[in-house]
PDB file of N, CA and C in Angstrom:
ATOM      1  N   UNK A   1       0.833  -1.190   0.000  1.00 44.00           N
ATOM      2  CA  UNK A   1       0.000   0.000   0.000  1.00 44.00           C
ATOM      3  C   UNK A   1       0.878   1.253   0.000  1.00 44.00           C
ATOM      4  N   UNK A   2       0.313   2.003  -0.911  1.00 51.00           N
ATOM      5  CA  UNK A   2       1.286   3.129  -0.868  1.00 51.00           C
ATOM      6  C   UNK A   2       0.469   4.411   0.576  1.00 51.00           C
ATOM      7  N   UNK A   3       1.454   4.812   1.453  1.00 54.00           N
ATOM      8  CA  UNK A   3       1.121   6.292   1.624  1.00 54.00           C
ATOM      9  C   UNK A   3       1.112   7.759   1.265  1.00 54.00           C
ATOM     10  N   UNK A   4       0.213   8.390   2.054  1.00 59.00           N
ATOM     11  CA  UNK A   4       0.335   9.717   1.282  1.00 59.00           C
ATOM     12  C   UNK A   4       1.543  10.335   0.892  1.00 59.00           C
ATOM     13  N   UNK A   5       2.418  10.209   2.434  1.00 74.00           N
ATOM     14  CA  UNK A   5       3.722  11.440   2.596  1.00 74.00           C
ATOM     15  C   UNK A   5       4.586  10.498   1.576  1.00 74.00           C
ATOM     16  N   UNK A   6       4.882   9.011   1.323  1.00 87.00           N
ATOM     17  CA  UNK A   6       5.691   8.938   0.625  1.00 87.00           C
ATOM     18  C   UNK A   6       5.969   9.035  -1.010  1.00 87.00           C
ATOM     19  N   UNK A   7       7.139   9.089  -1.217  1.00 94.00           N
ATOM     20  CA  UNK A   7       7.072   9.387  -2.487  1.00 94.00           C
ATOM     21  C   UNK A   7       6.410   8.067  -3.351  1.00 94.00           C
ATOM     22  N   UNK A   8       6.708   7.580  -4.493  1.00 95.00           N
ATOM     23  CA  UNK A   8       5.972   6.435  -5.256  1.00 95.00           C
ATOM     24  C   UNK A   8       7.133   6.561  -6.436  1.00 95.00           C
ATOM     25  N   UNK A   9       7.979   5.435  -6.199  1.00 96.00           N
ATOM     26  CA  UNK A   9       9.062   5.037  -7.209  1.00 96.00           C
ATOM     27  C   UNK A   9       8.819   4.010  -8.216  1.00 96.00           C
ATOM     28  N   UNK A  10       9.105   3.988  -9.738  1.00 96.00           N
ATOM     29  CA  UNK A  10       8.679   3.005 -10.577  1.00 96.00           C
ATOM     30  C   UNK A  10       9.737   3.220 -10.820  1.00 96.00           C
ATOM     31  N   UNK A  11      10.269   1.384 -11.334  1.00 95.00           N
ATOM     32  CA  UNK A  11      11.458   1.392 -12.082  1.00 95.00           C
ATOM     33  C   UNK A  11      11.014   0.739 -13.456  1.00 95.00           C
ATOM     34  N   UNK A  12      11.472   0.815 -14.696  1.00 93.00           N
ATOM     35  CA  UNK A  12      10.723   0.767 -15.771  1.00 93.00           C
ATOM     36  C   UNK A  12      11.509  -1.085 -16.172  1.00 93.00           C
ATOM     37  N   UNK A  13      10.662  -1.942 -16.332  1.00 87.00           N
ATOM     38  CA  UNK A  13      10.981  -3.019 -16.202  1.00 87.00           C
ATOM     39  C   UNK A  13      11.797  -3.418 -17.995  1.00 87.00           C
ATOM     40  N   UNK A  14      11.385  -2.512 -19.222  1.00 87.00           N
ATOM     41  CA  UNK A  14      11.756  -2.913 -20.000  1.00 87.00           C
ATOM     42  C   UNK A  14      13.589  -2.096 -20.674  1.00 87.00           C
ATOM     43  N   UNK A  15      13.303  -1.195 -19.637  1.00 84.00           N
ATOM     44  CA  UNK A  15      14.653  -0.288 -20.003  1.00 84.00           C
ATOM     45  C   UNK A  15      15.602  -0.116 -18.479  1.00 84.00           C
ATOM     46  N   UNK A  16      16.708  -0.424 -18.996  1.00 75.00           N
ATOM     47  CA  UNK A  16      17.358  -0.072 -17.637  1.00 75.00           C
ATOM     48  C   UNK A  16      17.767   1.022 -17.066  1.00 75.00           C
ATOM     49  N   UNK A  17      17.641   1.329 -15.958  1.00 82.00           N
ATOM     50  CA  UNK A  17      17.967   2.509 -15.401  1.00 82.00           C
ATOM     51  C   UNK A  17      16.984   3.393 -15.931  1.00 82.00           C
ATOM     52  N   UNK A  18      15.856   2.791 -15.991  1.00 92.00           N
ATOM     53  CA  UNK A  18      14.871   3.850 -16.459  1.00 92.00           C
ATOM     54  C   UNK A  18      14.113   4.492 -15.388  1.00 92.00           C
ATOM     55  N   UNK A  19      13.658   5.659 -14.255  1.00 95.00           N
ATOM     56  CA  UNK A  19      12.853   5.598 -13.060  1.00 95.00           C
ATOM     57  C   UNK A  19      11.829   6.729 -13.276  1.00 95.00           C
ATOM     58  N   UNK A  20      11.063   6.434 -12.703  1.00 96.00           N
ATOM     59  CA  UNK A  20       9.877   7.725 -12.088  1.00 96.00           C
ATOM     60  C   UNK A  20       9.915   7.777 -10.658  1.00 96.00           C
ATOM     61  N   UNK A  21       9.672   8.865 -10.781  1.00 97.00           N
ATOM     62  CA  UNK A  21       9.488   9.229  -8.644  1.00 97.00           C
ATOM     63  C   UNK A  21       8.210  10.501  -8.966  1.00 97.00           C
ATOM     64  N   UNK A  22       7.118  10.176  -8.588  1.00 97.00           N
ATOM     65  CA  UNK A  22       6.219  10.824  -8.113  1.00 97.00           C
ATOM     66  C   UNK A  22       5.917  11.547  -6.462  1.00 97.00           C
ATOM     67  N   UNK A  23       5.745  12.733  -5.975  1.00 95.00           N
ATOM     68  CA  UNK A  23       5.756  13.088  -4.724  1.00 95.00           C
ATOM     69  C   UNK A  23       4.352  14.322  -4.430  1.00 95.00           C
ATOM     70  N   UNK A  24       3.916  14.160  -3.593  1.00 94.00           N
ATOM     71  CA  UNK A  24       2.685  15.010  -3.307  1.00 94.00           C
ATOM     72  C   UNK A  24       3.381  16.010  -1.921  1.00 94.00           C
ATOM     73  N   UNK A  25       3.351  17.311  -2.121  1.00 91.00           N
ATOM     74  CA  UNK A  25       3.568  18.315  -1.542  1.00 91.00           C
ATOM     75  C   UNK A  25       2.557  19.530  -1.119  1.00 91.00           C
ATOM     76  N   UNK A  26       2.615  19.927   0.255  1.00 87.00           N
ATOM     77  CA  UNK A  26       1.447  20.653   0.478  1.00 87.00           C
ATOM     78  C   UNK A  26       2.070  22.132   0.512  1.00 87.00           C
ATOM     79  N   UNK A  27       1.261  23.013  -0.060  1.00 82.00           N
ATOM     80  CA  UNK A  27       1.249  24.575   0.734  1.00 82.00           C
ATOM     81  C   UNK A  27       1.133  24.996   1.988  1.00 82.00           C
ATOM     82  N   UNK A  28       1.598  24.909   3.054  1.00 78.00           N
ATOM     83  CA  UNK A  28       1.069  25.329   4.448  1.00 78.00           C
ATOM     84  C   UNK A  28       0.620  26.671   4.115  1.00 78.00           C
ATOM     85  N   UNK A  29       0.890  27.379   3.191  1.00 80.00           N
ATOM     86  CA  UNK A  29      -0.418  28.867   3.177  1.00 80.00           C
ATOM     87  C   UNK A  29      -1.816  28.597   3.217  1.00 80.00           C
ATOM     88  N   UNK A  30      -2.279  27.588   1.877  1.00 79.00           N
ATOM     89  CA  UNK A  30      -3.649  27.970   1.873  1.00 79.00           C
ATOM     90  C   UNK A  30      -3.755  26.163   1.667  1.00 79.00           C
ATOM     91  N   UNK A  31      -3.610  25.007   2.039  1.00 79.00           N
ATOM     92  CA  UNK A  31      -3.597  24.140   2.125  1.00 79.00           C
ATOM     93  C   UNK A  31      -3.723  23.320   0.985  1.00 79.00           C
ATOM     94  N   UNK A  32      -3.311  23.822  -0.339  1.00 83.00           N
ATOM     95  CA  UNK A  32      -3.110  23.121  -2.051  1.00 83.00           C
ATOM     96  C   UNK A  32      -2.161  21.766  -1.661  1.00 83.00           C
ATOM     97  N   UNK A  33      -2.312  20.862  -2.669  1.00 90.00           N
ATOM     98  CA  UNK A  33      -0.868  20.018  -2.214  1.00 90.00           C
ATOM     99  C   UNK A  33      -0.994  20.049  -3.855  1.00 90.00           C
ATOM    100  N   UNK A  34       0.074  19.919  -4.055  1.00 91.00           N
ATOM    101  CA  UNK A  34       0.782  19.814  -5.057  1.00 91.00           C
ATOM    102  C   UNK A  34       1.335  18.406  -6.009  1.00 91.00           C
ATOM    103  N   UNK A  35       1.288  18.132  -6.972  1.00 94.00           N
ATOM    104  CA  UNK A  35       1.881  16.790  -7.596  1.00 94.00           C
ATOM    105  C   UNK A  35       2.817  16.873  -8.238  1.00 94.00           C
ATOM    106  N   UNK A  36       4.068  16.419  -8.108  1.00 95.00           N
ATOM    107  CA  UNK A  36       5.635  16.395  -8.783  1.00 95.00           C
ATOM    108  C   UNK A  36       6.093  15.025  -9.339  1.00 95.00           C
ATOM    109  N   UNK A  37       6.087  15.105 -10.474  1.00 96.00           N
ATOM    110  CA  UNK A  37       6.855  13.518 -11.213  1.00 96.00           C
ATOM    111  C   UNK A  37       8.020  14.013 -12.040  1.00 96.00           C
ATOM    112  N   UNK A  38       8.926  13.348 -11.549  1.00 97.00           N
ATOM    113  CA  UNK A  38      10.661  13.514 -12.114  1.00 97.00           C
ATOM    114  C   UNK A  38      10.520  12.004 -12.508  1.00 97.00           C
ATOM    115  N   UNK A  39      11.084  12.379 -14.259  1.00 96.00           N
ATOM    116  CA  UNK A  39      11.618  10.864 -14.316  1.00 96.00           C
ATOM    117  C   UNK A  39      13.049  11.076 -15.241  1.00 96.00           C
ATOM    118  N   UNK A  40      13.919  10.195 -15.438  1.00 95.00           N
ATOM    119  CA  UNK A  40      14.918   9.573 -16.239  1.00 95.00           C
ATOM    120  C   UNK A  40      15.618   8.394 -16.003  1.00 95.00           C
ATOM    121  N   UNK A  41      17.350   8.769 -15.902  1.00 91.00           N
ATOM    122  CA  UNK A  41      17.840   7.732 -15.882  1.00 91.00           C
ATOM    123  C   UNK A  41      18.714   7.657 -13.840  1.00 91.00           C
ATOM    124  N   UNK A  42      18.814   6.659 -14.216  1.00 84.00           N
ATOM    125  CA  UNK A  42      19.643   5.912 -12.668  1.00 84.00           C
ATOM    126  C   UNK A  42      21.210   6.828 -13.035  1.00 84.00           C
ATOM    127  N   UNK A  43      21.214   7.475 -11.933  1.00 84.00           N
ATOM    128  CA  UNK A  43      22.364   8.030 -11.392  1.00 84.00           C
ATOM    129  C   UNK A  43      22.466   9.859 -11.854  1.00 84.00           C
ATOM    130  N   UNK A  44      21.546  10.142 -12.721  1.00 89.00           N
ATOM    131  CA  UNK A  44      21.255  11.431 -13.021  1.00 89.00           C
ATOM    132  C   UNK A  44      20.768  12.315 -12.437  1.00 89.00           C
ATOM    133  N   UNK A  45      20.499  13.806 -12.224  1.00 92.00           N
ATOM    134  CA  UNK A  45      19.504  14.340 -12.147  1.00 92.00           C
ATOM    135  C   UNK A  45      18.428  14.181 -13.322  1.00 92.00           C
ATOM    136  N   UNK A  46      16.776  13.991 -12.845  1.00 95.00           N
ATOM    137  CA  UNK A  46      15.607  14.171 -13.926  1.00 95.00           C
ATOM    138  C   UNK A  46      15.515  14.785 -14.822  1.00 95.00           C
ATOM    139  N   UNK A  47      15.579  14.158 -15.937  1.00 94.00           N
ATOM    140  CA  UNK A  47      15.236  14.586 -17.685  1.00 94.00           C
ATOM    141  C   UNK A  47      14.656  15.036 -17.834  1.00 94.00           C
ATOM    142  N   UNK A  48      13.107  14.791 -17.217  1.00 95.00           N
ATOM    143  CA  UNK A  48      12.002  15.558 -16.974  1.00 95.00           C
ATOM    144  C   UNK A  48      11.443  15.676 -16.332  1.00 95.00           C
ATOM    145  N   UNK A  49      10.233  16.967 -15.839  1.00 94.00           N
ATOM    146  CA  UNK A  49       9.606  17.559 -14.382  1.00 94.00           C
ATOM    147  C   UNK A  49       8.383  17.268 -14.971  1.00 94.00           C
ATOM    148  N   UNK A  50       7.352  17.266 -14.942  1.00 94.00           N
ATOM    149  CA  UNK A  50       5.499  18.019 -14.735  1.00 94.00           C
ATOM    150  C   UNK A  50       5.031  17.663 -13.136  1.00 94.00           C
ATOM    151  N   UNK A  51       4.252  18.444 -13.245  1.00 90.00           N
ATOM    152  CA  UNK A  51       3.582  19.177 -11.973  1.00 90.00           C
ATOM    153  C   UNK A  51       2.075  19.556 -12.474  1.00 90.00           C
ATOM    154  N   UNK A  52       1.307  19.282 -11.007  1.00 89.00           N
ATOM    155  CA  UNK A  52       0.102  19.241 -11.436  1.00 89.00           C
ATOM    156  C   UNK A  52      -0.191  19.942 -10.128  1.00 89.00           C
ATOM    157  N   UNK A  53      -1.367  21.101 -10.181  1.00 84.00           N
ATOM    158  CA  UNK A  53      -1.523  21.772  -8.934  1.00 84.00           C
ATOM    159  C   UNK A  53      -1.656  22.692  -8.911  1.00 84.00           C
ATOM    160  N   UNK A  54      -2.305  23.794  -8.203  1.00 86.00           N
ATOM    161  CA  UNK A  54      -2.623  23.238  -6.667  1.00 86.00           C
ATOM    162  C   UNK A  54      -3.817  22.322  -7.147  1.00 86.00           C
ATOM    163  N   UNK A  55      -3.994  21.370  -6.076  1.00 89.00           N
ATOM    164  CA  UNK A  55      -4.587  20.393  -5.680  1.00 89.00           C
ATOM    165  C   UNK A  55      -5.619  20.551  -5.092  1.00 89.00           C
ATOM    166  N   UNK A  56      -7.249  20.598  -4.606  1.00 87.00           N
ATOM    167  CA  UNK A  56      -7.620  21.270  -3.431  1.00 87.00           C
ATOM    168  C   UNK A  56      -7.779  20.703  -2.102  1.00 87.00           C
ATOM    169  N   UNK A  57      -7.643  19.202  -2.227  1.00 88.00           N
ATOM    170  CA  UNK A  57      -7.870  18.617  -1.312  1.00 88.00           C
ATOM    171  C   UNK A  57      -6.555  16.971  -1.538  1.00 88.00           C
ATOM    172  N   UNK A  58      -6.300  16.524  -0.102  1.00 89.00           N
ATOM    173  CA  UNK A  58      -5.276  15.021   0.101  1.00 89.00           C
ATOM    174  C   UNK A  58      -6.579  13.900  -0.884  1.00 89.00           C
ATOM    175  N   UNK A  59      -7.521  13.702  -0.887  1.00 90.00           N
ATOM    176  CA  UNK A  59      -8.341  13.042  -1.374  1.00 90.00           C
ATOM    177  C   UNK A  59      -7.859  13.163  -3.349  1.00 90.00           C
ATOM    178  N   UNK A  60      -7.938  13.988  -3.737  1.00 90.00           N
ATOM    179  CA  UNK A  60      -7.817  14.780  -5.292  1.00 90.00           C
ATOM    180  C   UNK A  60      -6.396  14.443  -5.196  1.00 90.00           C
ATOM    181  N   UNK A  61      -5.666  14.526  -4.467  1.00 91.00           N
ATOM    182  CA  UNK A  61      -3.697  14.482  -5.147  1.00 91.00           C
ATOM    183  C   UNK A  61      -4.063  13.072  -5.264  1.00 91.00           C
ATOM    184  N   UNK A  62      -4.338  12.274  -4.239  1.00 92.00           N
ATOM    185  CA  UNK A  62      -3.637  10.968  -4.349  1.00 92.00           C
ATOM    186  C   UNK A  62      -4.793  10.229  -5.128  1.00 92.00           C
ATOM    187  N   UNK A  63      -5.851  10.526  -5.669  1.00 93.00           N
ATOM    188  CA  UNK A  63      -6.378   9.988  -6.784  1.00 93.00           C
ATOM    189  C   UNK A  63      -5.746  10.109  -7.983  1.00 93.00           C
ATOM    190  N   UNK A  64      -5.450  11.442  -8.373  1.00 93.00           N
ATOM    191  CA  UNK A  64      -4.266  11.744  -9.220  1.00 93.00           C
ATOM    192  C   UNK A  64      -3.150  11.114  -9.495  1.00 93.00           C
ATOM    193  N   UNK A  65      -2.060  11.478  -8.382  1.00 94.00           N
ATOM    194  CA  UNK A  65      -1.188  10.539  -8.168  1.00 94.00           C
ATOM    195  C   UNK A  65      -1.407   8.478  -8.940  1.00 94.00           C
ATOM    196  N   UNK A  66      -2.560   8.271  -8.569  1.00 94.00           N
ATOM    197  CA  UNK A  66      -2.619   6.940  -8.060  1.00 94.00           C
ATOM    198  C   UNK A  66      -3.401   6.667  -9.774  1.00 94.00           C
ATOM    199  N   UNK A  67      -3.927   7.217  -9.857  1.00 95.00           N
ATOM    200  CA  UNK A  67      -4.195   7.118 -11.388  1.00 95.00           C
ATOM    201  C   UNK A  67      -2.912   6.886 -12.312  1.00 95.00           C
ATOM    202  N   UNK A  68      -2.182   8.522 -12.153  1.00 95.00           N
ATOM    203  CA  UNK A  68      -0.777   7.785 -12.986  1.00 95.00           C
ATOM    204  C   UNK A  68      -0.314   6.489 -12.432  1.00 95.00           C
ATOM    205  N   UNK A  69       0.226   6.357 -11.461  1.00 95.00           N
ATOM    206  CA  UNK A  69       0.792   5.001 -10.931  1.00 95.00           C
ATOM    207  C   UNK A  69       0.126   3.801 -11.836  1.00 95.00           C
ATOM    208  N   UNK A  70      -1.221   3.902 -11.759  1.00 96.00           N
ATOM    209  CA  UNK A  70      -1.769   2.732 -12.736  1.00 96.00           C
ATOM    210  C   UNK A  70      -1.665   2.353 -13.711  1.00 96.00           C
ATOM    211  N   UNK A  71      -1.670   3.670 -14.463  1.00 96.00           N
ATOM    212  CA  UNK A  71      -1.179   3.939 -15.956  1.00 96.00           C
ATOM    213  C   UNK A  71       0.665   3.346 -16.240  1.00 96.00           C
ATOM    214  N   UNK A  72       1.314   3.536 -15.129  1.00 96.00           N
ATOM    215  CA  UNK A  72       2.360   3.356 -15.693  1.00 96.00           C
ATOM    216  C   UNK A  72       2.903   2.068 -15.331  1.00 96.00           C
ATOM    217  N   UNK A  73       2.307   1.296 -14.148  1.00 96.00           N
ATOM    218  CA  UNK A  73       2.213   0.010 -13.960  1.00 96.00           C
ATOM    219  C   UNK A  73       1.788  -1.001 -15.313  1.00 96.00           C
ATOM    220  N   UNK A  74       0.888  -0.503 -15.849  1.00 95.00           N
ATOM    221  CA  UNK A  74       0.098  -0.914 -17.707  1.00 95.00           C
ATOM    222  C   UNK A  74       1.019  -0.990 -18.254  1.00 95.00           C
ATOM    223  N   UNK A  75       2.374  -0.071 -18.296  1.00 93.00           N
ATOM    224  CA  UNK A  75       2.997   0.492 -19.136  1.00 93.00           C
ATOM    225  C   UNK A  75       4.192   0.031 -18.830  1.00 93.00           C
ATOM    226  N   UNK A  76       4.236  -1.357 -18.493  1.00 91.00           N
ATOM    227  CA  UNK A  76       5.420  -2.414 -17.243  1.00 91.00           C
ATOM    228  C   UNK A  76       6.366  -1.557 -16.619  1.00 91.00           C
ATOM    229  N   UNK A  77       6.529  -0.832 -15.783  1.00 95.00           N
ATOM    230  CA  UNK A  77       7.008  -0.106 -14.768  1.00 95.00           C
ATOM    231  C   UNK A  77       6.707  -0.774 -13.658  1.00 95.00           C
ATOM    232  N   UNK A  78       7.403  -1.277 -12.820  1.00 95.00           N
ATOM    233  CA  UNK A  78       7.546  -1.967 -11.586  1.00 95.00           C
ATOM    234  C   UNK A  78       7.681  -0.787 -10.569  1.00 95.00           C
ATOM    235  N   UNK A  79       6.774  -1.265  -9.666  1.00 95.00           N
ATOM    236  CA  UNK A  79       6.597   0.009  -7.988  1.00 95.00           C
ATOM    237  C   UNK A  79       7.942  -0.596  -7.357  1.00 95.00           C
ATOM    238  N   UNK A  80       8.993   0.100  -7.220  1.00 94.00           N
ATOM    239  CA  UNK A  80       9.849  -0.292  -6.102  1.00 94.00           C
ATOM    240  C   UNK A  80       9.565   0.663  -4.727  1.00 94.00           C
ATOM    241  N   UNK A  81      10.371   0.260  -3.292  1.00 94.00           N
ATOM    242  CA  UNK A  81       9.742   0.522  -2.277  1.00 94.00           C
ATOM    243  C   UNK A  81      10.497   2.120  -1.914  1.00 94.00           C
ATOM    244  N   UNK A  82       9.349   2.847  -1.290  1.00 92.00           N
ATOM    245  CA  UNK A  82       9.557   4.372  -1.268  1.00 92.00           C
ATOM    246  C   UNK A  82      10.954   4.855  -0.767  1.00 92.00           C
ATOM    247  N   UNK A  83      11.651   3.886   0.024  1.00 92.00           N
ATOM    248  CA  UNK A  83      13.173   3.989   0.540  1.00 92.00           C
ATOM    249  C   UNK A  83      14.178   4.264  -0.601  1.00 92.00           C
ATOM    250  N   UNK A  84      13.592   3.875  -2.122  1.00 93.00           N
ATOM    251  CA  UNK A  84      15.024   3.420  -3.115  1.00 93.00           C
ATOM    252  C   UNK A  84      14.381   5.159  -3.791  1.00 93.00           C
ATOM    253  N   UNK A  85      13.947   5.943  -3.271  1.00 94.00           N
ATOM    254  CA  UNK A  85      13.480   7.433  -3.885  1.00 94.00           C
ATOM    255  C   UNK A  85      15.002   7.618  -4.081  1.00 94.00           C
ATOM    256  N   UNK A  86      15.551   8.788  -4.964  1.00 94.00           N
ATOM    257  CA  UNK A  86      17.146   9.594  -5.124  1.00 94.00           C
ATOM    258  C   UNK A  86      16.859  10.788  -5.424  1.00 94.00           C
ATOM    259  N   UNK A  87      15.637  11.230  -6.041  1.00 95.00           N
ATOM    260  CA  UNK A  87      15.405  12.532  -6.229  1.00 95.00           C
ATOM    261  C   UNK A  87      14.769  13.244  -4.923  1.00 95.00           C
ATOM    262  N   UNK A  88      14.689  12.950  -4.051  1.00 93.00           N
ATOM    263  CA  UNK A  88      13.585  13.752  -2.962  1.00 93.00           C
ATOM    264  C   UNK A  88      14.139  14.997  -2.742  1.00 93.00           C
ATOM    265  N   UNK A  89      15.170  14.892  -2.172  1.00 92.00           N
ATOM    266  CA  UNK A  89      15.826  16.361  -2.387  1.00 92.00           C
ATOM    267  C   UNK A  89      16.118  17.152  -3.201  1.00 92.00           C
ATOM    268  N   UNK A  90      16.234  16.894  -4.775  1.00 94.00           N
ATOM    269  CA  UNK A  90      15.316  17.759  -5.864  1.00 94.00           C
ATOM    270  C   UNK A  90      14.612  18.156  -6.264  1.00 94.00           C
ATOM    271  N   UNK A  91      13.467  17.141  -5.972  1.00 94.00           N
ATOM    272  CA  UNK A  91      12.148  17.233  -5.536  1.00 94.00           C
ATOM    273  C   UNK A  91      11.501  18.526  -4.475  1.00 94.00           C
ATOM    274  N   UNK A  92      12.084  18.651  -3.424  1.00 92.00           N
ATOM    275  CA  UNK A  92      12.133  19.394  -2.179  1.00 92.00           C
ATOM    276  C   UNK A  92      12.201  21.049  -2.598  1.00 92.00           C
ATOM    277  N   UNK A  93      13.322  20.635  -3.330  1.00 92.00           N
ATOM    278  CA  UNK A  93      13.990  22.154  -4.149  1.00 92.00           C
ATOM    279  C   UNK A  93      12.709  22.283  -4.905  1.00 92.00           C
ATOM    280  N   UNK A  94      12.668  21.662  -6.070  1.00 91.00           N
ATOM    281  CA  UNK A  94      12.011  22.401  -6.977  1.00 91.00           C
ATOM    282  C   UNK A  94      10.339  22.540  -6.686  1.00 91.00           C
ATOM    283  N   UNK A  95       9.807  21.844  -5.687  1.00 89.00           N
ATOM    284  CA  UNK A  95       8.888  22.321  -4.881  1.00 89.00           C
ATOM    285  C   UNK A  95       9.030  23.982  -4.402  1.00 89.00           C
ATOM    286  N   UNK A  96       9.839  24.036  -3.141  1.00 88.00           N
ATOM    287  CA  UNK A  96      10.491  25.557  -2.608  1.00 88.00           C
ATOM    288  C   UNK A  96      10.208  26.532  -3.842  1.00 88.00           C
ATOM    289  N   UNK A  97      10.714  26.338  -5.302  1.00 89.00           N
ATOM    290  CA  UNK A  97      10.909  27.444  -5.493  1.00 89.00           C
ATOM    291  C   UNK A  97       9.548  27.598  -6.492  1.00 89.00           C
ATOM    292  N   UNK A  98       8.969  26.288  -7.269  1.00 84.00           N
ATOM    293  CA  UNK A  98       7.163  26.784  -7.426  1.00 84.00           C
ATOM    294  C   UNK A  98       6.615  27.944  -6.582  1.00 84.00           C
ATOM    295  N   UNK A  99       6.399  27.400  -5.019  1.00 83.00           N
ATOM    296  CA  UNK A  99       5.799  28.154  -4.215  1.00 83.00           C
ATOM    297  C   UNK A  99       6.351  29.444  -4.095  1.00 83.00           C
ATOM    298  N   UNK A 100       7.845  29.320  -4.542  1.00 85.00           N
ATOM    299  CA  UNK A 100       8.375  30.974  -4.787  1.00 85.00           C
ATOM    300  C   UNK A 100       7.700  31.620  -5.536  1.00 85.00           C
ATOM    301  N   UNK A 101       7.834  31.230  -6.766  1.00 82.00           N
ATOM    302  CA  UNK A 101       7.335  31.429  -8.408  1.00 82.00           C
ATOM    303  C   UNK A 101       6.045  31.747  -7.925  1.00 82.00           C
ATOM    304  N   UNK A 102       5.098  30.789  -7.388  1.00 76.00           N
ATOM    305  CA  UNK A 102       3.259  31.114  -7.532  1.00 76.00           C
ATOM    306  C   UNK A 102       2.942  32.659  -6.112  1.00 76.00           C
ATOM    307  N   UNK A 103       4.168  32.841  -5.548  1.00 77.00           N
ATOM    308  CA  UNK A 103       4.182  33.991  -4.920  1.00 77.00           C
ATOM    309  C   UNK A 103       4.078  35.081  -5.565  1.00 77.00           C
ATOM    310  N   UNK A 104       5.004  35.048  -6.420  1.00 72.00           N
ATOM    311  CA  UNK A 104       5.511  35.908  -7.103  1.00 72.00           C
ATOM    312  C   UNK A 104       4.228  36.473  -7.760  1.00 72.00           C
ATOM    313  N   UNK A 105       3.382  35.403  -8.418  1.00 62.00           N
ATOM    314  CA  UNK A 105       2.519  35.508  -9.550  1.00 62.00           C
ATOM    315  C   UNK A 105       1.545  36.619  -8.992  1.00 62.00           C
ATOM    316  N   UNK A 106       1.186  37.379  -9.799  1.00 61.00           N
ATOM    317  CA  UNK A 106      -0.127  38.766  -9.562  1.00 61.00           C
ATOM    318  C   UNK A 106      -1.173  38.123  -9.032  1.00 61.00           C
ATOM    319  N   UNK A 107      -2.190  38.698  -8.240  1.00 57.00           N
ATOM    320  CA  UNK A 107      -3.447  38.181  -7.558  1.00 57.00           C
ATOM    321  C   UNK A 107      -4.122  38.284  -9.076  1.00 57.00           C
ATOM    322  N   UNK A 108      -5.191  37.437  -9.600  1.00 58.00           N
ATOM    323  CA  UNK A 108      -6.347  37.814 -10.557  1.00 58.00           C
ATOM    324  C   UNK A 108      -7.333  37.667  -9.740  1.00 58.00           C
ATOM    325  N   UNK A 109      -8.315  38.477 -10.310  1.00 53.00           N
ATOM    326  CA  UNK A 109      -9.697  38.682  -9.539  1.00 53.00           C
ATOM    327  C   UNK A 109     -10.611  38.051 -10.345  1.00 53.00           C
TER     328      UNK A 109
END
């Protein structure tokens, strides 16, 4: 069973060193959580980012979340266990500085 706080690692069963790391992150401002998937290769920083969010509710991320997961399980990607994560602390970062960025952004009315 996966949990919320952890991340959700796939290793891609037909390519080597192929990974995804998916992670759900909250706003402590206005309580959004956020969805982050980094994927590439083993021993890199991520090839690629998308982000999905704000979120409005823990119910909505991890349906989200858990939807892709399914999709990419279809797509023979093997779930390895949330301990073998390597990006979290990139992850972490490039979280920090969204919430910079969506600061930044003008109020619309």
């Amino acid at each position: 069973m996966i949990r919320a706080a952890d991340p959700v690692v796939l290793i891609s069963a037909r390519h080597a060193h192929r990974r995804i790391e998916l992670y759900v992150f909250s706003d402590d401002r206005d309580g959004s959580l956020h969805l982050l998937s980094l994927s590439g290769g083993q021993g890199r920083l991520p090839a690629v980012e998308k982000g999905q969010g704000p979120l409005p509710d823990r119910d909505n991320a991890l349906f989200v979340r858990d939807a892709i997961v399914a999709e990419l399980l279809r797509a023979d990607y093997l779930q390895a266990p949330a301990d073998q994560a390597v990006w979290e602390v990139y992850a972490r970062g490039r979280h920090r500085q969204a919430l910079r960025e969506r600061q930044d952004l003008p109020v619309q009315d």
